[in-house]
Coordinates of C-alpha atoms and ligand atoms in Angstrom, one line a residue:
Chain A
M1 CA -38.9 -77.8 -19.3
E2 CA -41.6 -80.3 -19.5
N3 CA -44.8 -80.8 -17.5
I4 CA -45.8 -77.2 -17.2
G5 CA -48.8 -76.7 -15.0
H6 CA -51.0 -73.9 -13.9
G7 CA -49.3 -70.5 -13.5
G8 CA -46.6 -71.6 -16.0
K9 CA -44.7 -73.5 -13.3
E10 CA -43.3 -77.0 -13.7
I11 CA -45.3 -79.7 -11.9
V12 CA -43.1 -80.8 -9.0
E13 CA -44.0 -83.9 -6.9
R14 CA -43.4 -83.3 -3.2
V15 CA -43.2 -87.0 -2.4
L16 CA -40.2 -88.7 -0.8
P17 CA -39.0 -92.1 -2.0
K18 CA -39.4 -94.8 0.7
D19 CA -35.7 -94.8 1.9
A20 CA -35.6 -91.0 2.3
A21 CA -39.1 -91.0 3.9
L22 CA -38.0 -93.5 6.6
K23 CA -34.9 -91.5 7.3
R24 CA -36.8 -88.3 7.6
L25 CA -39.4 -90.0 9.8
N26 CA -36.7 -91.2 12.2
E27 CA -35.1 -87.8 12.3
L28 CA -38.5 -86.2 13.2
K29 CA -39.1 -88.8 15.9
A30 CA -35.6 -88.2 17.3
A31 CA -36.2 -84.5 17.4
K32 CA -39.5 -85.1 19.1
A33 CA -41.4 -83.4 16.4
K34 CA -45.0 -82.6 17.1
V35 CA -47.6 -84.9 15.6
L36 CA -51.1 -84.1 14.3
D37 CA -53.6 -86.7 13.1
V38 CA -55.6 -85.2 10.3
R39 CA -59.1 -85.8 9.1
L40 CA -60.1 -87.1 5.6
Q41 CA -60.8 -83.6 4.3
I42 CA -57.2 -82.5 5.1
A43 CA -55.6 -85.8 4.1
T44 CA -57.3 -85.5 0.6
E45 CA -55.8 -82.1 0.1
V46 CA -52.3 -83.2 1.3
I47 CA -52.3 -85.8 -1.4
D48 CA -53.5 -83.3 -4.0
I49 CA -50.8 -80.8 -3.0
A50 CA -48.0 -83.4 -2.9
Y51 CA -48.7 -84.8 -6.5
G52 CA -49.2 -81.4 -8.1
F53 CA -53.0 -81.4 -8.6
F54 CA -52.9 -78.0 -7.0
S55 CA -49.7 -76.7 -8.6
P56 CA -48.2 -74.2 -8.2
L57 CA -49.3 -74.6 -4.5
E58 CA -46.6 -76.5 -2.6
G59 CA -48.5 -76.5 0.7
F60 CA -51.4 -75.1 2.6
M61 CA -52.1 -71.4 2.1
T62 CA -50.6 -68.7 4.2
K63 CA -52.8 -65.7 5.3
A64 CA -51.4 -63.6 2.4
D65 CA -52.5 -66.3 -0.1
V66 CA -56.0 -66.6 1.3
E67 CA -56.3 -62.8 1.3
G68 CA -55.1 -62.7 -2.3
V69 CA -57.6 -65.5 -3.3
C70 CA -60.5 -63.7 -1.6
N71 CA -59.7 -60.1 -2.8
N72 CA -58.1 -60.5 -6.2
M73 CA -58.6 -64.2 -7.1
T74 CA -54.8 -64.6 -7.1
L75 CA -52.2 -66.1 -4.9
A76 CA -50.0 -63.8 -2.7
D77 CA -47.8 -63.1 -5.8
G78 CA -50.7 -61.1 -7.2
K79 CA -50.4 -62.8 -10.6
T80 CA -51.2 -66.5 -10.3
V81 CA -55.0 -66.9 -10.7
W82 CA -56.5 -69.0 -7.8
S83 CA -60.1 -68.9 -6.7
I84 CA -60.6 -71.3 -3.8
P85 CA -58.8 -71.1 -0.4
I86 CA -56.9 -74.3 0.4
V87 CA -56.4 -74.2 4.2
F88 CA -55.3 -76.2 7.1
D89 CA -57.4 -75.5 10.2
I90 CA -56.8 -76.3 13.8
S91 CA -58.6 -75.5 17.0
D92 CA -57.2 -73.0 19.5
D93 CA -57.1 -75.8 22.1
E94 CA -55.2 -78.2 19.9
L95 CA -52.8 -75.5 18.9
K96 CA -52.1 -74.7 22.5
K97 CA -52.0 -78.3 23.6
S98 CA -49.6 -79.3 20.8
G99 CA -47.4 -76.3 21.3
I100 CA -46.9 -75.8 17.6
K101 CA -45.0 -72.7 16.7
Q102 CA -44.1 -70.9 13.5
Y103 CA -41.2 -72.7 11.6
D104 CA -41.9 -76.0 13.3
E105 CA -41.7 -79.1 11.2
I106 CA -44.5 -81.3 12.2
L107 CA -45.5 -84.9 11.4
L108 CA -49.0 -85.4 10.0
T109 CA -50.6 -88.8 10.5
Y110 CA -53.8 -90.1 9.0
T111 CA -55.7 -92.9 10.7
G112 CA -52.7 -93.1 13.0
N113 CA -50.1 -93.8 10.3
P114 CA -47.2 -91.4 9.3
F115 CA -48.3 -89.5 6.3
A116 CA -46.6 -86.2 5.6
I117 CA -44.3 -83.5 6.9
F118 CA -45.7 -80.0 7.3
D119 CA -43.3 -77.0 7.5
V120 CA -45.4 -74.5 9.4
T121 CA -44.5 -71.0 8.3
D122 CA -47.6 -69.1 9.2
I123 CA -50.2 -69.3 12.0
F124 CA -53.2 -67.1 11.6
T125 CA -56.9 -66.4 11.9
L126 CA -59.4 -65.7 9.2
D127 CA -62.8 -63.9 9.0
K128 CA -64.9 -66.8 7.9
K129 CA -67.9 -64.7 7.0
E130 CA -65.8 -62.5 4.8
I131 CA -64.4 -65.5 3.0
A132 CA -67.9 -66.9 2.5
M133 CA -69.0 -63.7 0.9
K134 CA -66.0 -63.2 -1.3
V135 CA -65.7 -66.8 -2.5
Y136 CA -69.3 -68.0 -2.5
G137 CA -71.1 -64.7 -2.8
T138 CA -73.3 -65.5 0.2
T139 CA -73.1 -66.0 3.9
E140 CA -75.9 -68.5 4.1
D141 CA -74.8 -71.7 5.7
K142 CA -77.3 -73.6 3.5
H143 CA -74.6 -73.2 0.8
P144 CA -72.4 -76.3 1.2
G145 CA -69.2 -74.4 0.6
V146 CA -70.2 -71.8 3.2
K147 CA -71.1 -74.5 5.6
R148 CA -67.7 -76.1 5.2
T149 CA -66.0 -72.7 5.7
Y150 CA -68.0 -72.1 9.0
Q151 CA -67.1 -75.6 10.2
Y152 CA -63.4 -74.8 10.0
Q153 CA -61.7 -74.4 13.4
D154 CA -60.5 -71.0 14.5
K155 CA -56.8 -71.1 13.7
F156 CA -55.0 -71.9 10.5
L157 CA -51.5 -73.2 9.6
G158 CA -49.8 -72.4 6.4
G159 CA -46.7 -74.0 4.9
K160 CA -45.2 -76.6 2.6
I161 CA -46.2 -80.2 2.5
T162 CA -44.0 -83.3 1.8
L163 CA -45.7 -86.6 1.4
I164 CA -43.7 -89.5 3.0
N165 CA -46.3 -92.2 2.7
P166 CA -48.2 -92.5 -0.6
P167 CA -51.9 -93.5 -0.4
K168 CA -53.0 -96.9 -1.3
I169 CA -56.0 -96.3 -3.6
N170 CA -58.6 -99.0 -3.1
E171 CA -60.8 -100.9 -5.6
P172 CA -62.5 -100.1 -7.8
F173 CA -60.7 -96.7 -8.0
T174 CA -57.1 -98.1 -8.5
R175 CA -57.0 -98.0 -12.3
F176 CA -58.6 -94.5 -12.4
W177 CA -56.0 -92.9 -10.1
L178 CA -53.4 -91.1 -12.2
T179 CA -51.2 -88.3 -10.8
P180 CA -50.7 -85.3 -13.0
K181 CA -47.3 -86.7 -14.2
Q182 CA -48.8 -90.1 -14.9
M183 CA -51.7 -88.4 -16.7
R184 CA -49.3 -86.6 -19.0
E185 CA -47.4 -89.8 -19.7
K186 CA -50.7 -91.5 -20.6
F187 CA -51.6 -88.7 -23.0
K188 CA -48.2 -89.0 -24.7
E189 CA -48.7 -92.7 -25.0
K190 CA -52.1 -92.1 -26.6
G191 CA -50.6 -89.6 -29.0
W192 CA -53.0 -86.9 -27.8
E193 CA -52.2 -83.3 -28.6
M194 CA -55.7 -82.1 -27.6
I195 CA -57.2 -83.2 -24.4
I196 CA -60.7 -82.0 -23.5
N197 CA -61.7 -82.3 -19.9
H198 CA -65.2 -83.2 -18.9
Q199 CA -65.9 -82.4 -15.3
T200 CA -68.3 -84.7 -13.6
R201 CA -69.7 -86.0 -10.3
N202 CA -72.5 -87.9 -12.0
V203 CA -73.3 -91.0 -14.0
P204 CA -73.6 -90.1 -17.6
H205 CA -76.8 -89.7 -19.6
T206 CA -76.9 -89.0 -23.3
G207 CA -77.1 -85.2 -22.7
H208 CA -73.6 -85.4 -21.2
E209 CA -72.5 -87.7 -24.0
W210 CA -73.8 -85.3 -26.6
L211 CA -71.9 -82.4 -25.0
M212 CA -68.7 -84.3 -24.9
K213 CA -69.1 -85.3 -28.6
G214 CA -69.9 -81.8 -29.5
A215 CA -66.9 -80.5 -27.7
Y216 CA -64.7 -83.1 -29.3
L217 CA -65.8 -82.2 -32.8
G218 CA -65.5 -78.5 -32.2
A219 CA -62.1 -78.6 -30.6
Y220 CA -60.7 -81.1 -33.1
G221 CA -60.9 -78.3 -35.6
S222 CA -58.4 -78.5 -38.4
M223 CA -56.2 -81.2 -36.9
M224 CA -55.4 -84.1 -39.2
V225 CA -57.6 -87.1 -38.8
D226 CA -55.1 -89.7 -39.9
K227 CA -54.9 -91.0 -36.3
P228 CA -56.4 -90.0 -33.0
R229 CA -54.6 -86.8 -32.1
G230 CA -57.0 -85.9 -29.3
G231 CA -59.5 -87.2 -26.9
I232 CA -61.8 -86.7 -24.0
L233 CA -60.7 -87.0 -20.5
V234 CA -63.6 -87.7 -18.1
N235 CA -62.1 -86.6 -14.8
A236 CA -64.6 -87.6 -12.1
I237 CA -64.5 -85.7 -8.8
I238 CA -64.4 -88.2 -6.0
G239 CA -64.9 -86.6 -2.6
S240 CA -67.3 -85.6 0.1
K241 CA -70.9 -86.6 -0.7
R242 CA -74.2 -84.9 -0.6
D243 CA -77.7 -86.4 -0.2
G244 CA -78.9 -87.6 -3.5
D245 CA -75.4 -88.1 -5.1
Y246 CA -74.7 -91.3 -6.9
I247 CA -72.2 -93.5 -5.0
D248 CA -68.6 -92.9 -6.1
E249 CA -68.2 -96.4 -7.5
A250 CA -71.2 -96.0 -9.8
I251 CA -70.0 -92.6 -11.0
I252 CA -66.5 -93.8 -12.0
L253 CA -67.5 -97.2 -13.5
C254 CA -70.5 -95.8 -15.4
Q255 CA -68.3 -93.1 -16.9
E256 CA -65.8 -95.7 -18.0
A257 CA -68.6 -97.8 -19.5
Q258 CA -69.2 -95.2 -22.2
G259 CA -65.8 -96.2 -23.7
K260 CA -66.1 -99.9 -22.8
Y261 CA -69.4 -100.2 -24.7
G262 CA -68.3 -98.2 -27.7
Y263 CA -70.2 -94.9 -27.3
F264 CA -66.8 -93.5 -27.5
R265 CA -63.8 -95.2 -29.1
E266 CA -61.5 -96.3 -26.4
D267 CA -58.5 -94.6 -28.1
T268 CA -60.3 -91.2 -27.9
F269 CA -61.6 -91.6 -24.4
L270 CA -60.2 -91.9 -20.9
T271 CA -61.7 -92.0 -17.5
T272 CA -59.8 -90.9 -14.4
C273 CA -60.6 -89.5 -11.0
S274 CA -59.4 -86.6 -8.9
L275 CA -59.8 -86.3 -5.2
W276 CA -61.6 -83.1 -4.4
D277 CA -64.5 -82.1 -2.1
M278 CA -66.8 -80.0 -4.2
R279 CA -67.3 -76.5 -2.8
Y280 CA -70.2 -75.7 -5.2
A281 CA -68.7 -72.2 -5.7
G282 CA -70.1 -71.9 -9.2
P283 CA -68.0 -69.4 -11.2
R284 CA -65.1 -69.5 -8.8
E285 CA -65.2 -73.3 -8.8
A286 CA -65.2 -73.3 -12.6
V287 CA -61.9 -71.3 -12.5
F288 CA -60.5 -73.8 -9.9
H289 CA -61.5 -76.7 -12.2
A290 CA -59.6 -75.0 -15.1
C291 CA -56.5 -74.7 -12.9
L292 CA -56.8 -78.3 -11.7
R293 CA -57.2 -79.7 -15.3
T294 CA -54.3 -77.6 -16.6
N295 CA -52.2 -79.4 -14.1
L296 CA -53.5 -82.7 -15.4
G297 CA -52.2 -81.7 -18.9
C298 CA -55.6 -80.9 -20.5
T299 CA -55.8 -78.3 -23.3
H300 CA -59.5 -77.7 -23.2
H301 CA -62.2 -77.7 -20.5
M302 CA -65.9 -78.0 -20.9
F303 CA -68.2 -75.7 -18.8
G304 CA -71.9 -76.5 -18.8
R305 CA -74.9 -74.7 -17.6
D306 CA -74.7 -73.8 -13.9
H307 CA -71.2 -75.4 -13.7
A308 CA -70.4 -76.4 -10.1
G309 CA -73.4 -74.4 -8.9
V310 CA -75.9 -75.2 -6.2
G311 CA -79.5 -74.1 -5.5
S312 CA -80.1 -70.8 -7.1
Y313 CA -77.0 -69.0 -5.9
Y314 CA -75.5 -68.3 -9.3
D315 CA -76.9 -67.4 -12.7
P316 CA -76.6 -70.4 -14.9
Y317 CA -74.0 -68.7 -17.1
D318 CA -72.0 -66.9 -14.4
A319 CA -69.4 -69.7 -14.6
H320 CA -68.9 -68.8 -18.3
R321 CA -68.7 -65.1 -17.8
I322 CA -66.1 -65.2 -15.1
F323 CA -63.5 -66.3 -17.7
N324 CA -63.9 -63.0 -19.5
T325 CA -62.8 -61.2 -16.3
L326 CA -59.5 -63.0 -16.1
P327 CA -56.3 -61.3 -17.5
K328 CA -55.4 -62.7 -20.9
G329 CA -52.9 -65.5 -20.7
S330 CA -53.5 -66.2 -17.0
L331 CA -54.9 -69.6 -17.8
N332 CA -53.2 -72.2 -20.0
I333 CA -56.4 -74.0 -20.9
T334 CA -59.2 -73.1 -23.4
P335 CA -62.7 -73.1 -22.0
I336 CA -65.5 -74.6 -24.1
F337 CA -68.8 -73.2 -23.1
N338 CA -71.9 -75.3 -23.4
L339 CA -75.5 -74.2 -23.6
D340 CA -78.6 -76.3 -22.8
W341 CA -79.4 -79.6 -24.6
W342 CA -82.6 -81.5 -24.7
F343 CA -84.5 -84.3 -26.3
C344 CA -86.4 -83.0 -29.4
P345 CA -89.3 -85.3 -30.6
V346 CA -89.2 -83.6 -34.0
C347 CA -85.5 -84.0 -34.6
D348 CA -85.9 -87.3 -32.7
E349 CA -82.6 -87.0 -31.0
V350 CA -80.8 -85.4 -28.1
T351 CA -79.9 -82.0 -29.5
Y352 CA -78.6 -78.6 -28.6
M353 CA -80.2 -75.2 -27.8
G354 CA -77.9 -73.6 -30.3
L355 CA -79.1 -75.9 -33.1
C356 CA -82.6 -77.2 -32.7
G357 CA -85.4 -74.9 -33.9
H358 CA -88.2 -76.8 -32.1
K359 CA -87.8 -75.1 -28.7
D360 CA -91.5 -75.2 -27.9
K361 CA -91.5 -79.0 -28.4
K362 CA -88.3 -79.7 -26.5
A363 CA -88.4 -82.3 -23.7
S364 CA -85.8 -81.2 -21.1
F365 CA -84.3 -83.8 -18.9
S366 CA -81.9 -83.5 -16.0
G367 CA -79.9 -85.8 -13.8
T368 CA -82.5 -85.4 -11.2
M369 CA -85.3 -86.5 -13.6
I370 CA -83.2 -89.5 -14.6
R371 CA -82.7 -90.4 -11.0
S372 CA -86.5 -90.2 -10.5
I373 CA -87.0 -92.5 -13.5
I374 CA -84.6 -95.0 -12.1
Q375 CA -86.1 -94.9 -8.6
D376 CA -89.5 -95.7 -10.2
G377 CA -87.9 -98.9 -11.5
V378 CA -88.2 -97.8 -15.1
K379 CA -85.4 -98.4 -17.6
P380 CA -85.1 -95.2 -19.7
P381 CA -85.0 -95.4 -23.5
R382 CA -81.5 -95.9 -24.9
R383 CA -81.5 -92.6 -26.6
I384 CA -81.8 -91.0 -23.2
F385 CA -79.7 -93.3 -21.1
R386 CA -77.5 -96.2 -22.3
P387 CA -78.8 -99.6 -21.2
E388 CA -75.3 -100.8 -20.3
V389 CA -75.0 -97.8 -17.9
F390 CA -78.4 -98.6 -16.4
D391 CA -77.4 -102.2 -15.8
L392 CA -74.1 -101.2 -14.3
I393 CA -75.8 -98.8 -11.9
M394 CA -78.0 -101.7 -10.7
E395 CA -74.9 -103.8 -10.3
C396 CA -73.0 -101.1 -8.4
A397 CA -76.0 -100.6 -6.1
E398 CA -75.7 -104.3 -5.1
K399 CA -72.0 -104.5 -5.0
Y400 CA -71.0 -101.2 -3.4
G401 CA -74.1 -99.3 -2.3
F402 CA -75.8 -101.8 0.1
G403 CA -78.7 -102.0 -2.3
D404 CA -78.9 -98.4 -3.3
A405 CA -77.2 -96.5 -6.1
F406 CA -77.5 -93.3 -4.2
V407 CA -75.7 -92.1 -1.1
T408 CA -77.3 -93.3 2.1
E409 CA -76.2 -93.0 5.7
D410 CA -75.5 -96.7 5.6
Y411 CA -73.2 -96.3 2.6
L412 CA -71.3 -93.5 4.3
K413 CA -70.8 -95.6 7.4
R414 CA -69.9 -98.9 5.8
R415 CA -68.3 -98.1 2.4
N416 CA -64.7 -99.1 1.6
P417 CA -62.6 -95.9 1.8
V418 CA -61.3 -94.6 -1.5
F419 CA -57.7 -94.5 -0.1
T420 CA -55.9 -95.7 2.9
I421 CA -52.6 -94.8 4.5
E422 CA -50.9 -97.9 5.6
P423 CA -48.1 -98.2 8.2
L424 CA -44.8 -96.9 6.8
Chain B
M1 CA -102.2 -67.4 -19.5
A2 CA -102.5 -70.9 -18.4
E3 CA -101.7 -71.5 -14.8
E4 CA -98.5 -73.3 -14.0
T5 CA -98.8 -76.8 -12.8
Y6 CA -96.0 -78.5 -11.0
P7 CA -96.2 -82.1 -12.0
I8 CA -95.2 -85.2 -10.1
N9 CA -93.9 -87.5 -12.9
L10 CA -95.1 -91.1 -12.4
W11 CA -92.9 -93.0 -14.8
I12 CA -94.7 -95.9 -16.5
N13 CA -93.2 -99.3 -16.5
E14 CA -95.0 -102.4 -17.8
E15 CA -96.6 -103.1 -14.4
R16 CA -98.1 -99.6 -14.2
L17 CA -99.1 -99.6 -17.9
E18 CA -101.0 -102.8 -17.4
K19 CA -103.0 -101.4 -14.5
L20 CA -103.8 -98.3 -16.6
Q21 CA -104.9 -100.4 -19.5
Q22 CA -107.2 -102.5 -17.3
A23 CA -108.8 -99.3 -15.9
G24 CA -109.1 -97.9 -19.5
L25 CA -106.8 -95.1 -18.6
A26 CA -103.8 -95.8 -20.9
G27 CA -104.7 -92.6 -22.9
M28 CA -103.8 -90.5 -19.8
C29 CA -100.1 -91.0 -20.2
K30 CA -97.9 -88.8 -22.3
E31 CA -95.0 -89.9 -24.3
V32 CA -91.9 -87.9 -23.5
L33 CA -88.2 -88.6 -24.0
A34 CA -88.0 -90.9 -26.9
G35 CA -91.1 -92.9 -26.1
L36 CA -90.8 -93.0 -22.4
K37 CA -94.3 -92.9 -20.9
V38 CA -95.2 -90.7 -18.0
L39 CA -98.3 -89.8 -16.0
A40 CA -97.9 -86.2 -15.0
V41 CA -100.0 -85.5 -11.9
P42 CA -100.5 -81.7 -11.6
N43 CA -100.0 -79.7 -8.4
T44 CA -100.8 -76.2 -7.6
A45 CA -98.0 -74.1 -6.1
E46 CA -99.6 -74.6 -2.7
Q47 CA -99.9 -78.4 -3.1
R48 CA -96.2 -78.5 -4.3
D49 CA -95.1 -76.7 -1.2
T50 CA -97.1 -79.0 1.0
I51 CA -95.6 -82.1 -0.7
L52 CA -92.1 -80.8 -0.3
K53 CA -92.7 -80.2 3.4
I54 CA -94.2 -83.7 4.0
F55 CA -91.4 -85.4 2.0
P56 CA -88.2 -83.5 2.6
M57 CA -86.2 -85.9 0.3
A58 CA -88.2 -84.7 -2.7
K59 CA -86.8 -81.9 -4.9
F60 CA -88.5 -79.3 -7.0
D61 CA -86.3 -79.1 -10.1
T62 CA -86.5 -75.3 -10.7
A63 CA -83.8 -75.2 -13.4
T64 CA -84.9 -77.6 -16.2
T65 CA -88.0 -79.7 -15.7
K66 CA -90.1 -77.7 -13.3
S67 CA -91.3 -80.9 -11.8
I68 CA -91.4 -82.5 -8.3
E69 CA -88.8 -85.3 -8.4
L70 CA -87.3 -87.8 -6.1
L71 CA -90.4 -88.9 -4.2
P72 CA -89.9 -92.4 -2.8
K73 CA -91.4 -95.1 -5.0
A74 CA -93.8 -96.2 -2.3
V75 CA -95.3 -92.6 -2.2
K76 CA -95.6 -92.5 -6.0
D77 CA -97.2 -95.9 -5.9
K78 CA -99.9 -94.5 -3.6
I79 CA -100.5 -91.5 -5.9
F80 CA -100.7 -93.9 -8.9
D81 CA -103.2 -96.1 -7.2
L82 CA -105.3 -93.0 -6.4
V83 CA -105.3 -92.0 -10.0
V84 CA -106.4 -95.4 -11.1
K85 CA -109.1 -95.5 -8.4
K86 CA -110.5 -92.1 -9.2
K87 CA -109.9 -92.3 -12.9
S88 CA -108.6 -88.8 -12.7
L89 CA -105.4 -86.9 -12.4
S90 CA -106.8 -84.5 -9.8
V91 CA -105.9 -86.5 -6.8
M92 CA -103.4 -84.4 -4.9
D93 CA -105.9 -82.9 -2.4
E94 CA -107.1 -86.3 -1.5
F95 CA -103.6 -87.7 -1.3
I96 CA -102.3 -84.8 0.9
K97 CA -105.3 -85.5 3.2
T98 CA -104.3 -89.1 3.7
Q99 CA -100.8 -87.9 4.6
T100 CA -101.6 -85.2 7.1
K101 CA -104.2 -87.1 9.1
Ligands
ZN1 ZN1 -85.6 -80.2 -33.0

């Protein structure tokens, strides 16, 4: 068996070829199947499920799955590690109005066009507060993941998903969109045996660059250096935005620029994207990222300080410690834990907490500080921020951000969608 | 123990540097981050909280830099002009007064 994903299961694409899709669509129409139009949040996860990004999930979770996730951090089988609920919500009203019953096969549409078939095998309710506490460690709706949980409607549908109409990925994201199977093909093509994933939803500064280079050197270990046998996959998370985020276009293009301008050799560097709405679940999100990147075919995954955290809900290294609590062999990816890095004026370079002995002279910088520098109209020094990346941010602001490199209401309203579902 | 100050970092580009030099204040900026110049305007905890209330888009970076970031450029320009006018970094009380009137 090839293409083994998370949980030791083969990655299976649940996507019908066009002929079969049209036939099934006509059958559903003839049978007067119920139709639900889904919002972007759900459409995104339908795509993720169908292409195996969430393998071994084949559909939206049943109640037993959600309970397993909350109580034991596993799916309903009690073995497969899973940390974040993946659910399909529906209001009581809509459920009644549509007349959807258990074991119905329903047609999902997105922006009015046929999209996927949903085999509903479970209809249930959930205690949202309990989920919030168990997954996010808090019930405060200030936490974006908790807020999303509270915003769910009151009923949930579980069951398998089959995509009948693949998304059209729009520019500039097209070349960055690789499904798990395509990703694995690409790695084979590149001759990579070791693939280190760098999780990001940011434009890169040299602190990020340093961490990636450090991880590469560390993981490369004793492999022969006769040809590139490994590389770094920057897998940018494209999804729901928060105030202060860089616009998606800037994130993906600036990440790619690190290879394009030689800060990484192009044969050891690849930029792709995954569609995912960050939940900011800190340690639990770190585990989810590990599962997701296992499915992409990665062998290693970097976890930084306060990985996928928000505010001060998690200790900066909680997202490292959680991996020690998982049963041995439950993940097929090796975590690489990173400490802090900073600019040291004595070493005169970006360096690392575990190496530099001038801690009292360190100059810390963060993504927030870089943003503040950019907002002041100042070009940071190249040792802190690559000039090509800076120029590209400015270009993206004009081209995609309506004058701003950061998310504004205007951008959210007028931006070109990342994907569209066209008529089948 | 020195009292904590919570700086607003005014990053110095050529235009700002020129103004500082003309006022004879170029020595006030510090070099941080590989030669990048900054004028760090200190705030007390109370001033910090007031600023964060007046400008909800601003963010206090608790994790790494312990500074007040993401104030709009126009706001920072005003603070900068006050520093130049008063030839001093202790300008926050006066600045806050102009904002709360
Ligand atoms: Zn040093």
